Coordinates of C-alpha atoms and ligand atoms in Angstrom, one line a residue:
L12 CA 197.6 -10.0 -137.4
Q13 CA 200.9 -11.9 -137.9
A14 CA 200.4 -13.7 -134.7
T15 CA 198.0 -16.5 -135.4
L16 CA 197.1 -18.8 -132.6
Q17 CA 198.8 -21.7 -134.3
Y18 CA 202.0 -19.7 -134.1
R19 CA 201.5 -19.1 -130.5
R20 CA 200.8 -22.8 -129.9
N21 CA 204.1 -23.7 -131.5
K22 CA 206.3 -21.0 -130.2
K23 CA 205.0 -19.6 -127.0
Q24 CA 205.2 -21.3 -123.6
V25 CA 202.9 -19.9 -121.0
K26 CA 203.9 -20.9 -117.5
L27 CA 200.8 -21.3 -115.3
V28 CA 200.1 -22.1 -111.7
V29 CA 197.2 -24.6 -112.0
R30 CA 195.5 -26.2 -109.0
R31 CA 194.7 -29.7 -110.1
K32 CA 191.5 -30.2 -108.2
N33 CA 190.1 -27.0 -109.7
T34 CA 189.5 -28.7 -113.0
S35 CA 186.4 -30.5 -113.8
N36 CA 187.5 -31.1 -117.4
N37 CA 190.5 -32.9 -118.6
A38 CA 193.0 -30.1 -119.2
S39 CA 195.3 -30.5 -116.3
S40 CA 194.4 -33.9 -115.1
A41 CA 197.7 -35.1 -116.5
K42 CA 199.3 -33.7 -113.4
G43 CA 199.9 -35.7 -110.3
S44 CA 199.4 -33.9 -106.9
D45 CA 196.6 -31.8 -105.3
D46 CA 199.1 -29.1 -104.4
L47 CA 199.9 -26.0 -106.4
E48 CA 202.3 -26.8 -109.1
I49 CA 203.7 -25.5 -112.3
A50 CA 201.8 -27.1 -115.2
Q51 CA 202.9 -27.2 -118.8
P52 CA 200.8 -24.9 -120.8
I53 CA 197.8 -26.7 -122.3
L54 CA 196.1 -24.2 -124.6
P55 CA 192.5 -24.7 -125.3
P56 CA 191.7 -26.7 -128.5
G57 CA 190.3 -24.9 -131.4
P58 CA 190.1 -24.7 -135.2
T59 CA 193.4 -24.0 -137.0
P60 CA 193.5 -20.3 -137.9
L61 CA 194.4 -19.1 -141.4
P62 CA 197.1 -16.4 -141.9
I63 CA 195.6 -12.9 -141.7
L64 CA 192.0 -14.3 -141.6
G65 CA 192.5 -16.1 -138.3
N66 CA 189.3 -18.0 -137.6
A67 CA 186.9 -15.4 -139.1
H68 CA 186.0 -17.9 -141.8
N69 CA 184.7 -20.4 -139.2
L70 CA 182.1 -17.8 -138.2
A71 CA 181.2 -16.5 -141.6
E72 CA 178.0 -18.5 -142.0
Y73 CA 176.8 -17.1 -138.6
K74 CA 177.0 -13.5 -139.6
N75 CA 173.5 -12.7 -138.2
C76 CA 174.2 -14.3 -134.8
P77 CA 177.9 -15.0 -134.2
Y78 CA 176.9 -16.5 -130.8
E79 CA 175.1 -19.3 -132.6
G80 CA 178.4 -19.9 -134.4
F81 CA 180.3 -20.0 -131.0
T82 CA 177.8 -22.6 -129.8
A83 CA 178.2 -24.7 -132.9
L84 CA 182.0 -24.6 -132.7
G85 CA 181.8 -25.5 -129.0
K86 CA 180.0 -28.7 -129.9
K87 CA 183.1 -29.7 -131.9
Y88 CA 185.9 -28.3 -129.8
G89 CA 184.6 -28.5 -126.2
R90 CA 183.4 -26.2 -123.5
V91 CA 186.6 -24.0 -123.5
Y92 CA 188.2 -23.5 -126.9
S93 CA 190.3 -21.0 -128.7
L94 CA 190.0 -18.9 -131.8
S95 CA 192.1 -16.2 -133.4
L96 CA 190.2 -13.1 -134.5
G97 CA 191.6 -9.7 -135.5
G98 CA 195.1 -11.0 -134.7
T99 CA 194.1 -11.5 -131.0
P100 CA 193.7 -14.8 -129.2
H101 CA 190.1 -15.4 -128.2
V102 CA 188.8 -18.0 -125.7
V103 CA 185.2 -19.0 -125.9
V104 CA 183.5 -20.3 -122.7
G105 CA 179.9 -21.6 -122.8
N106 CA 179.6 -23.6 -119.5
F107 CA 178.3 -21.9 -116.4
N108 CA 181.0 -23.2 -114.1
D109 CA 183.7 -21.9 -116.4
I110 CA 181.8 -18.6 -116.9
K111 CA 181.7 -18.2 -113.1
E112 CA 185.4 -18.8 -112.9
V113 CA 186.0 -15.9 -115.3
L114 CA 183.4 -13.5 -113.8
I115 CA 183.6 -14.3 -110.1
T116 CA 186.5 -16.5 -108.9
K117 CA 189.1 -14.9 -111.2
G118 CA 187.1 -11.7 -111.8
N119 CA 190.2 -9.5 -111.1
K120 CA 192.2 -11.3 -113.8
F121 CA 189.5 -10.9 -116.5
D122 CA 188.3 -7.3 -115.9
A123 CA 189.5 -5.6 -119.0
R124 CA 187.7 -5.1 -122.4
P125 CA 188.8 -5.7 -126.0
D126 CA 190.6 -2.9 -127.8
L127 CA 188.3 -2.8 -130.8
L128 CA 188.5 0.2 -133.2
R129 CA 184.7 0.6 -133.0
F130 CA 184.9 0.8 -129.2
K131 CA 187.3 3.7 -129.5
L132 CA 185.2 5.4 -132.2
Y133 CA 182.1 5.5 -130.0
F134 CA 184.1 7.5 -127.4
G135 CA 186.0 10.1 -129.3
G136 CA 189.0 7.8 -130.0
D137 CA 189.5 6.8 -126.3
R138 CA 187.5 3.8 -125.0
E139 CA 188.8 4.6 -121.5
K140 CA 186.2 7.4 -121.4
S141 CA 183.5 4.8 -121.6
L142 CA 181.9 3.1 -118.6
A143 CA 181.2 -0.2 -120.3
L144 CA 184.1 -0.6 -122.8
C145 CA 187.0 0.7 -120.7
D146 CA 189.5 -1.4 -118.8
Y147 CA 189.2 -1.5 -115.0
S148 CA 191.2 1.6 -113.8
E149 CA 191.0 3.4 -110.4
L150 CA 188.8 6.1 -112.1
Q151 CA 186.5 3.4 -113.4
K152 CA 186.2 1.9 -110.0
K153 CA 185.0 5.2 -108.6
R154 CA 182.7 6.0 -111.5
I155 CA 181.1 2.7 -111.7
T156 CA 180.6 2.3 -108.0
M157 CA 178.9 5.7 -107.9
V158 CA 176.7 4.8 -110.9
R159 CA 175.8 1.4 -109.6
N160 CA 174.7 2.8 -106.2
Y161 CA 172.6 5.5 -108.0
L162 CA 170.9 3.0 -110.3
T163 CA 170.2 0.5 -107.6
F164 CA 169.1 3.2 -105.1
R165 CA 171.5 2.0 -102.5
G166 CA 171.5 4.2 -99.4
E167 CA 169.3 7.0 -100.8
K168 CA 165.5 6.6 -100.6
S169 CA 164.9 9.9 -102.4
F170 CA 166.5 8.5 -105.6
F171 CA 164.1 5.6 -105.7
E172 CA 161.2 8.0 -105.3
S173 CA 162.5 10.3 -108.0
F174 CA 163.0 7.2 -110.3
E175 CA 159.4 6.1 -109.7
N176 CA 158.2 9.6 -110.3
S177 CA 160.1 10.0 -113.6
I178 CA 158.3 6.9 -114.9
A179 CA 154.9 7.9 -113.4
V180 CA 154.9 11.3 -115.1
E181 CA 155.8 9.8 -118.4
M182 CA 153.0 7.3 -118.5
P183 CA 150.2 9.8 -119.2
V184 CA 152.3 11.3 -121.9
L185 CA 152.8 7.8 -123.5
K186 CA 149.0 7.1 -123.3
D187 CA 148.2 10.5 -124.8
K188 CA 150.5 9.8 -127.7
L189 CA 149.0 6.3 -128.3
D190 CA 145.5 7.6 -127.9
R191 CA 146.1 10.0 -130.8
Q192 CA 147.1 7.1 -133.0
L193 CA 144.3 4.7 -132.0
N194 CA 143.3 2.1 -134.6
K195 CA 146.1 3.2 -136.9
T196 CA 149.1 1.3 -138.1
I197 CA 152.0 2.9 -136.3
N198 CA 155.8 2.6 -135.7
A199 CA 155.5 2.3 -131.9
K200 CA 159.3 2.1 -131.6
E201 CA 159.5 5.8 -132.2
I202 CA 157.1 6.7 -129.4
L203 CA 158.6 4.2 -127.0
S204 CA 162.1 5.5 -127.7
Y205 CA 161.1 9.0 -126.8
C206 CA 159.3 7.7 -123.7
A207 CA 162.4 5.7 -122.5
M208 CA 164.7 8.6 -123.1
N209 CA 162.5 10.9 -121.2
I210 CA 162.3 8.5 -118.2
F211 CA 166.1 8.5 -118.3
T212 CA 166.6 12.2 -118.6
G213 CA 163.9 12.8 -116.0
Y214 CA 165.6 10.6 -113.5
M215 CA 169.3 11.3 -114.3
C216 CA 169.2 15.0 -115.2
S217 CA 165.8 16.2 -113.9
K218 CA 164.8 17.2 -117.5
K219 CA 162.1 16.1 -119.8
F220 CA 161.7 16.8 -123.5
D221 CA 158.7 17.3 -125.9
Y222 CA 158.3 14.3 -128.2
Q223 CA 157.7 16.9 -131.1
D224 CA 161.1 18.6 -130.4
E225 CA 163.1 17.8 -133.6
I226 CA 166.4 18.1 -131.9
F227 CA 165.4 15.7 -129.2
Q228 CA 164.0 13.3 -131.9
D229 CA 167.4 13.5 -133.7
L230 CA 169.2 12.7 -130.4
V231 CA 167.1 9.6 -129.9
R232 CA 167.6 8.4 -133.5
K233 CA 171.3 8.9 -133.2
Y234 CA 171.4 6.8 -130.0
D235 CA 169.4 4.1 -131.6
Y236 CA 171.8 4.1 -134.6
I237 CA 174.8 3.6 -132.3
F238 CA 172.9 1.0 -130.2
E239 CA 172.1 -0.9 -133.4
D240 CA 175.8 -0.7 -134.4
I241 CA 177.2 -1.9 -131.1
N242 CA 174.7 -4.8 -131.1
N243 CA 176.1 -6.1 -134.4
S244 CA 179.5 -7.3 -135.3
H245 CA 181.4 -5.7 -138.1
V246 CA 184.1 -7.1 -140.4
I247 CA 186.6 -4.5 -139.1
D248 CA 186.4 -6.2 -135.6
V249 CA 188.0 -9.3 -137.0
L250 CA 189.9 -7.8 -139.9
P251 CA 191.0 -4.3 -138.7
I252 CA 193.3 -4.1 -141.8
L253 CA 190.1 -3.5 -143.8
A254 CA 189.3 -0.3 -141.9
P255 CA 190.5 2.1 -144.7
F256 CA 187.8 0.6 -147.0
F257 CA 185.1 1.6 -144.5
S258 CA 185.9 5.3 -144.1
S259 CA 182.4 6.5 -144.7
Y260 CA 181.0 4.1 -142.1
I261 CA 183.7 5.2 -139.7
N262 CA 182.9 8.9 -140.3
S263 CA 179.3 8.3 -139.8
L264 CA 180.0 6.7 -136.3
K265 CA 182.3 9.7 -135.5
N266 CA 179.7 12.3 -136.6
T267 CA 176.8 10.6 -134.8
T268 CA 178.6 10.2 -131.5
S269 CA 179.9 13.8 -131.7
G270 CA 176.4 15.0 -132.3
I271 CA 175.2 13.1 -129.2
K272 CA 177.9 14.7 -127.1
K273 CA 177.2 18.2 -128.4
F274 CA 173.5 17.8 -127.4
I275 CA 174.3 16.5 -123.9
M276 CA 176.8 19.2 -123.2
N277 CA 174.7 22.1 -124.6
S278 CA 171.2 21.0 -123.8
V279 CA 171.7 19.1 -120.6
I280 CA 175.0 19.6 -118.7
Q281 CA 175.6 23.3 -119.1
E282 CA 172.0 24.3 -118.3
K283 CA 171.9 22.1 -115.2
Y284 CA 175.3 23.3 -114.0
K285 CA 174.0 26.8 -113.8
Q286 CA 171.2 25.6 -111.5
F287 CA 173.7 23.6 -109.5
Q288 CA 175.8 26.7 -108.9
E289 CA 172.8 28.6 -107.7
N290 CA 171.9 25.9 -105.2
P291 CA 174.9 23.5 -104.7
N292 CA 173.2 21.9 -101.7
R293 CA 170.3 20.5 -103.7
I294 CA 171.4 17.1 -105.0
S295 CA 168.5 15.8 -107.1
D296 CA 170.1 13.4 -109.6
I297 CA 173.3 11.8 -110.8
L298 CA 174.3 14.9 -112.7
D299 CA 174.4 16.8 -109.5
I300 CA 176.6 14.1 -107.9
C301 CA 178.9 14.5 -110.9
F302 CA 179.1 18.3 -110.3
L303 CA 180.1 17.6 -106.7
M304 CA 182.9 15.5 -108.0
Y305 CA 183.9 18.3 -110.5
E306 CA 184.1 20.7 -107.6
D307 CA 186.0 18.4 -105.3
K308 CA 188.6 20.2 -103.2
D309 CA 191.1 17.4 -103.6
E310 CA 192.8 17.8 -107.0
N311 CA 193.5 14.0 -107.3
E312 CA 189.8 13.2 -106.7
R313 CA 188.4 15.9 -108.9
W314 CA 186.6 14.9 -112.1
D315 CA 186.8 16.8 -115.4
W316 CA 184.1 17.8 -117.8
D317 CA 185.0 14.9 -120.1
T318 CA 184.4 12.4 -117.3
I319 CA 181.0 13.8 -116.6
L320 CA 180.1 14.1 -120.3
Y321 CA 181.0 10.5 -121.0
I322 CA 179.2 9.1 -118.0
M323 CA 176.0 10.9 -119.1
E324 CA 176.5 9.8 -122.7
D325 CA 176.9 6.2 -121.7
L326 CA 174.0 6.1 -119.3
L327 CA 171.5 7.9 -121.4
G328 CA 172.4 5.4 -124.2
G329 CA 170.9 2.7 -121.9
S330 CA 167.4 4.1 -122.9
S331 CA 167.9 2.5 -126.3
A332 CA 168.2 -0.9 -124.6
I333 CA 164.9 -0.3 -122.9
S334 CA 162.9 0.8 -125.9
N335 CA 164.3 -2.1 -128.0
I336 CA 163.5 -4.7 -125.3
I337 CA 160.0 -3.3 -124.9
M338 CA 159.5 -3.7 -128.6
R339 CA 160.7 -7.3 -128.3
F340 CA 158.2 -7.8 -125.4
L341 CA 155.4 -6.5 -127.6
G342 CA 156.7 -8.5 -130.6
Y343 CA 156.6 -11.8 -128.6
I344 CA 153.2 -11.3 -127.2
L345 CA 151.9 -10.4 -130.7
L346 CA 153.4 -13.7 -131.9
Y347 CA 152.0 -15.5 -128.8
P348 CA 148.6 -13.8 -128.2
E349 CA 147.8 -16.3 -125.3
A350 CA 150.6 -14.5 -123.4
M351 CA 149.0 -11.1 -124.0
Q352 CA 145.7 -12.5 -122.7
K353 CA 147.3 -13.9 -119.5
L354 CA 149.1 -10.6 -118.9
Q355 CA 145.9 -8.6 -119.3
E356 CA 144.1 -11.0 -117.0
E357 CA 146.8 -10.6 -114.4
I358 CA 146.5 -6.8 -114.6
D359 CA 142.8 -6.9 -114.3
N360 CA 142.9 -9.2 -111.3
T361 CA 145.7 -7.6 -109.5
I362 CA 145.6 -3.9 -110.3
G363 CA 142.3 -3.4 -112.1
R364 CA 141.5 -1.2 -115.1
D365 CA 141.6 2.2 -113.3
Q366 CA 144.4 2.1 -110.9
V367 CA 147.8 3.3 -112.0
P368 CA 150.4 0.5 -112.2
L369 CA 153.0 1.0 -109.5
L370 CA 156.3 -0.7 -108.8
S371 CA 154.9 -1.9 -105.5
N372 CA 152.4 -4.1 -107.5
K373 CA 155.2 -5.9 -109.3
K374 CA 155.8 -8.5 -106.6
D375 CA 152.2 -9.7 -107.1
M376 CA 152.5 -9.8 -110.9
L377 CA 154.3 -13.1 -111.4
Y378 CA 153.3 -13.6 -115.0
S379 CA 154.4 -10.1 -115.9
Q380 CA 157.7 -10.5 -114.3
A381 CA 158.2 -13.9 -115.8
T382 CA 157.4 -12.5 -119.2
V383 CA 160.2 -9.9 -118.8
Y384 CA 162.7 -12.7 -117.9
E385 CA 161.5 -14.9 -120.7
I386 CA 162.1 -12.1 -123.2
L387 CA 165.6 -11.6 -121.8
R388 CA 166.3 -15.3 -122.0
I389 CA 165.0 -15.8 -125.5
T390 CA 166.7 -12.6 -126.7
S391 CA 170.0 -13.8 -125.3
S392 CA 171.9 -10.6 -125.7
P393 CA 175.6 -11.1 -125.3
I394 CA 177.8 -10.4 -122.3
V395 CA 180.3 -7.8 -123.3
P396 CA 183.6 -9.6 -123.9
H397 CA 186.2 -9.5 -121.1
V398 CA 190.0 -9.6 -121.5
A399 CA 192.6 -11.4 -119.4
T400 CA 194.9 -8.9 -117.7
E401 CA 197.6 -11.6 -116.9
D402 CA 198.5 -15.1 -117.9
T403 CA 196.0 -17.4 -116.1
S404 CA 193.6 -20.3 -116.8
I405 CA 190.0 -21.2 -117.4
G406 CA 188.7 -24.7 -116.6
G407 CA 192.4 -25.7 -116.4
Y408 CA 193.3 -24.5 -119.8
A409 CA 196.0 -21.9 -120.2
V410 CA 194.9 -18.4 -121.1
E411 CA 197.5 -15.8 -122.0
K412 CA 197.4 -12.2 -121.0
G413 CA 195.5 -10.1 -123.6
S414 CA 193.2 -12.9 -124.7
V415 CA 189.6 -11.9 -125.4
I416 CA 187.1 -14.0 -123.5
I417 CA 183.8 -14.7 -125.2
L418 CA 181.2 -15.7 -122.5
N419 CA 178.6 -17.5 -124.5
N420 CA 175.4 -16.4 -122.8
Y421 CA 173.4 -17.5 -125.8
E422 CA 174.5 -21.1 -125.2
M423 CA 173.5 -20.9 -121.5
N424 CA 170.1 -19.6 -122.5
T425 CA 169.3 -22.1 -125.2
N426 CA 171.0 -25.3 -124.0
P427 CA 168.3 -28.1 -123.8
D428 CA 170.2 -29.6 -120.9
L429 CA 169.5 -26.5 -118.9
W430 CA 166.0 -25.5 -120.1
D431 CA 162.8 -27.5 -121.1
E432 CA 162.0 -26.8 -124.7
P433 CA 164.4 -23.8 -124.9
D434 CA 163.0 -22.7 -128.3
K435 CA 159.6 -22.2 -127.0
F436 CA 158.4 -18.9 -125.6
M437 CA 157.2 -19.9 -122.2
P438 CA 157.1 -17.3 -119.4
E439 CA 155.7 -19.9 -117.0
R440 CA 159.2 -21.5 -116.8
F441 CA 160.2 -18.8 -114.4
I442 CA 157.2 -19.4 -112.0
V443 CA 157.8 -22.3 -109.6
D444 CA 155.4 -23.1 -106.7
G445 CA 153.8 -19.7 -106.9
N446 CA 157.1 -17.8 -106.9
I447 CA 159.5 -16.3 -109.4
K448 CA 162.5 -18.6 -109.7
K449 CA 165.5 -17.7 -111.8
P450 CA 168.0 -20.6 -112.3
A451 CA 171.6 -19.7 -111.3
H452 CA 172.8 -20.0 -114.9
F453 CA 170.3 -17.3 -116.1
I454 CA 172.5 -14.2 -116.1
P455 CA 171.2 -11.8 -118.8
F456 CA 172.9 -8.9 -117.0
S457 CA 176.1 -11.0 -116.3
T458 CA 177.5 -11.2 -112.8
G459 CA 180.7 -10.0 -111.0
K460 CA 182.5 -6.7 -110.9
R461 CA 181.7 -5.7 -114.5
S462 CA 178.0 -6.8 -114.5
C463 CA 175.3 -4.5 -115.8
V464 CA 174.5 -1.5 -113.7
G465 CA 171.1 -1.2 -115.3
V466 CA 169.8 -4.5 -114.0
K467 CA 167.3 -3.0 -111.6
I468 CA 165.9 -0.2 -113.6
V469 CA 165.6 -2.3 -116.8
V470 CA 163.1 -4.7 -115.2
D471 CA 161.2 -2.0 -113.4
I472 CA 160.8 0.3 -116.5
V473 CA 159.9 -2.6 -118.8
Y474 CA 157.4 -3.8 -116.2
I475 CA 155.6 -0.4 -115.8
V476 CA 155.6 0.5 -119.4
T477 CA 154.2 -2.8 -120.7
T478 CA 151.7 -3.0 -117.9
T479 CA 150.5 0.5 -118.6
I480 CA 150.1 -0.3 -122.2
L481 CA 148.3 -3.7 -121.7
Q482 CA 146.0 -2.2 -119.1
R483 CA 144.6 0.2 -121.6
Y484 CA 145.1 -1.2 -125.1
N485 CA 144.8 -4.3 -127.1
V486 CA 147.8 -4.6 -129.4
S487 CA 147.6 -6.2 -132.8
L488 CA 149.5 -6.6 -136.0
P489 CA 148.5 -5.1 -139.3
E490 CA 147.6 -7.5 -142.1
G491 CA 150.7 -9.4 -143.3
V492 CA 153.1 -8.2 -140.7
T493 CA 155.1 -10.7 -138.7
P494 CA 157.7 -9.4 -136.2
Q495 CA 161.2 -10.6 -136.9
L496 CA 163.0 -10.9 -133.6
P497 CA 166.6 -12.0 -134.3
K498 CA 168.4 -13.5 -131.3
G499 CA 171.8 -12.8 -129.8
K500 CA 171.3 -9.1 -129.6
I501 CA 168.7 -6.6 -128.3
S502 CA 168.5 -4.0 -131.1
L503 CA 165.8 -4.0 -133.7
A504 CA 165.7 -1.7 -136.7
W505 CA 164.0 1.7 -136.2
D506 CA 161.2 0.6 -138.5
C507 CA 161.3 -3.0 -137.4
F508 CA 157.5 -3.7 -137.4
D509 CA 154.3 -1.8 -137.1
M510 CA 151.4 -2.5 -134.8
I511 CA 147.9 -1.2 -134.0
F512 CA 146.7 0.0 -130.6
T513 CA 142.9 -0.2 -129.9
L514 CA 141.2 0.7 -126.6
R515 CA 140.2 -2.3 -124.5
D516 CA 136.4 -2.5 -124.1
Ligands
HEM8 C1 167.8 -5.2 -121.6 C2 168.6 -4.4 -121.1 C3 170.1 -4.7 -120.8 C4 170.8 -5.9 -120.7 C5 170.3 -7.2 -121.1 C6 172.1 -5.5 -120.3 C7 173.1 -6.5 -120.2 C8 174.4 -6.1 -119.9 C9 175.5 -7.0 -119.9 C10 175.4 -8.5 -120.2 C11 176.6 -6.4 -119.6 C12 178.1 -6.9 -119.5 C13 178.5 -7.4 -118.2 C14 179.9 -8.0 -118.2 O1 180.7 -7.7 -119.1 O2 180.1 -8.9 -117.4 C15 176.3 -5.0 -119.3 C16 177.1 -4.0 -118.9 C17 176.7 -2.7 -118.7 N1 175.5 -2.2 -118.7 FE1 173.8 -3.2 -119.3 N2 172.2 -4.2 -120.0 C18 171.0 -3.6 -120.3 C19 170.6 -2.3 -120.1 C20 171.4 -1.4 -119.5 C21 171.0 -0.1 -119.2 C22 169.5 0.5 -119.3 C23 172.1 0.6 -118.7 C24 172.2 2.0 -118.2 C25 171.4 2.6 -117.4 C26 173.2 -0.3 -118.7 C27 174.5 0.0 -118.4 C28 175.5 -0.9 -118.4 C29 176.9 -0.5 -118.1 C30 177.4 0.9 -117.7 C31 177.7 -1.7 -118.3 C32 179.1 -1.8 -118.0 C33 179.5 -2.2 -116.7 C34 181.0 -2.4 -116.5 O3 181.7 -2.7 -117.5 O4 181.5 -2.2 -115.4 N3 172.7 -1.5 -119.3 N4 174.9 -4.9 -119.5

């Protein structure tokens, strides 16, 4: 806390090797030759931090969407600027070229994550256990490569088949649950959350649960609570000194995550391990792959139970992202009924009313795909912050080791220089000359070595679930209900908004 950025500006000299022609802004243009040279440190500009508070006050009015605040400050301080938050220097980057420098060109220098108290609390006090919030260690490299291959079906056809099958068997269950609630005002998020979790457990652990199972329901609620928490900022992120005043909140995070772990260990891993031991040659899902790693003959390569437990905890948590984004999908088409009509027309014309929607249809369903992308654009969920692992630079500005890098995806998705009428919900913007076209600066799943491993399954699951729903039902809002869809995060409250499903004629 004592180290405010101003202090650093005055006292600390960061020696950097800066290549002059690398800079498209003015930071290092003061230097003379095109060769590598030692430049004087030019730290990014930024508002002056206050003692203890740092720059928290500069963001106070943007509590509901801090990324809107980062964009507003960027207009004043430029495309790369600095802030001090939680006693740590932060650098905010909102321009695509600078973002690419962080994620791709210098990806190895920016591959760590911030050391936030909350990140530790989610993972039993040690964020290195997490897949998404850890730094980039050798173990992480192995875990994430394995997970990425599994979730993008690289090299193993049977995994794609089993993924498709896990969705396919869940769709009749979803329709059955909705059929029982026809013409009633319902909280669809509950049903969709059970559905998404079952798609995940089906694919990743070969196990499905009954939607009426109260322990399963409790697990899904717990995940949604943690997902909501992780999607929002908290005052202890920027003022960790206040943590003792939030002990009941901290305990609730601890209890919730430990409940999740207990469930996964007792109701998923242990049971499945018995089956694996009976038939170790049958590898049907990622949990079996983890068991192979647990039994590796090489002691240095072998994984322990914690590694397996936390991989499963992290991955199953991805189902909350899916249920929330599907709710957003439904929310937007309820607000823009002409989009619902176009989606239904596309379904009728391409798949028909009776045929089951398949992933193989997706390529012909341009408007459906475009709607998923438009939901992701307009939602603008943040890229998880990165951390500089050495003294380096961005856009020619000095960045010191340990700085947290905020990559302002919200700005890239809402900048009128990059999008026509960015505030308008307009799926058509992603269809150009009869093809899906995503501009290079559209990176809802980020890019580079720490990009999202869920990129493929998210789009596939959202596509199948929403197509299945709209093929069979009209969806409408009860009298007086207007979905509130705050931007800069994916999560919505458990009881965010009700809707009504009626059978299409
Ligand atoms: C709408 C849904 C989702 C969106 C928009 C999204 C977006 C993102 C973004 C922006 C990142 C950070 C990338 C970076 O730091 O450069 C990320 C990381 C990650 N996501 Fe997703 N995600 C979604 C769903 C999922 C799902 C369903 C899963 C799991 C199956 C998942 C697993 C992960 C993991 C493990 C990481 C960390 C990767 C790493 O740090 O190496 N995500 N996601």
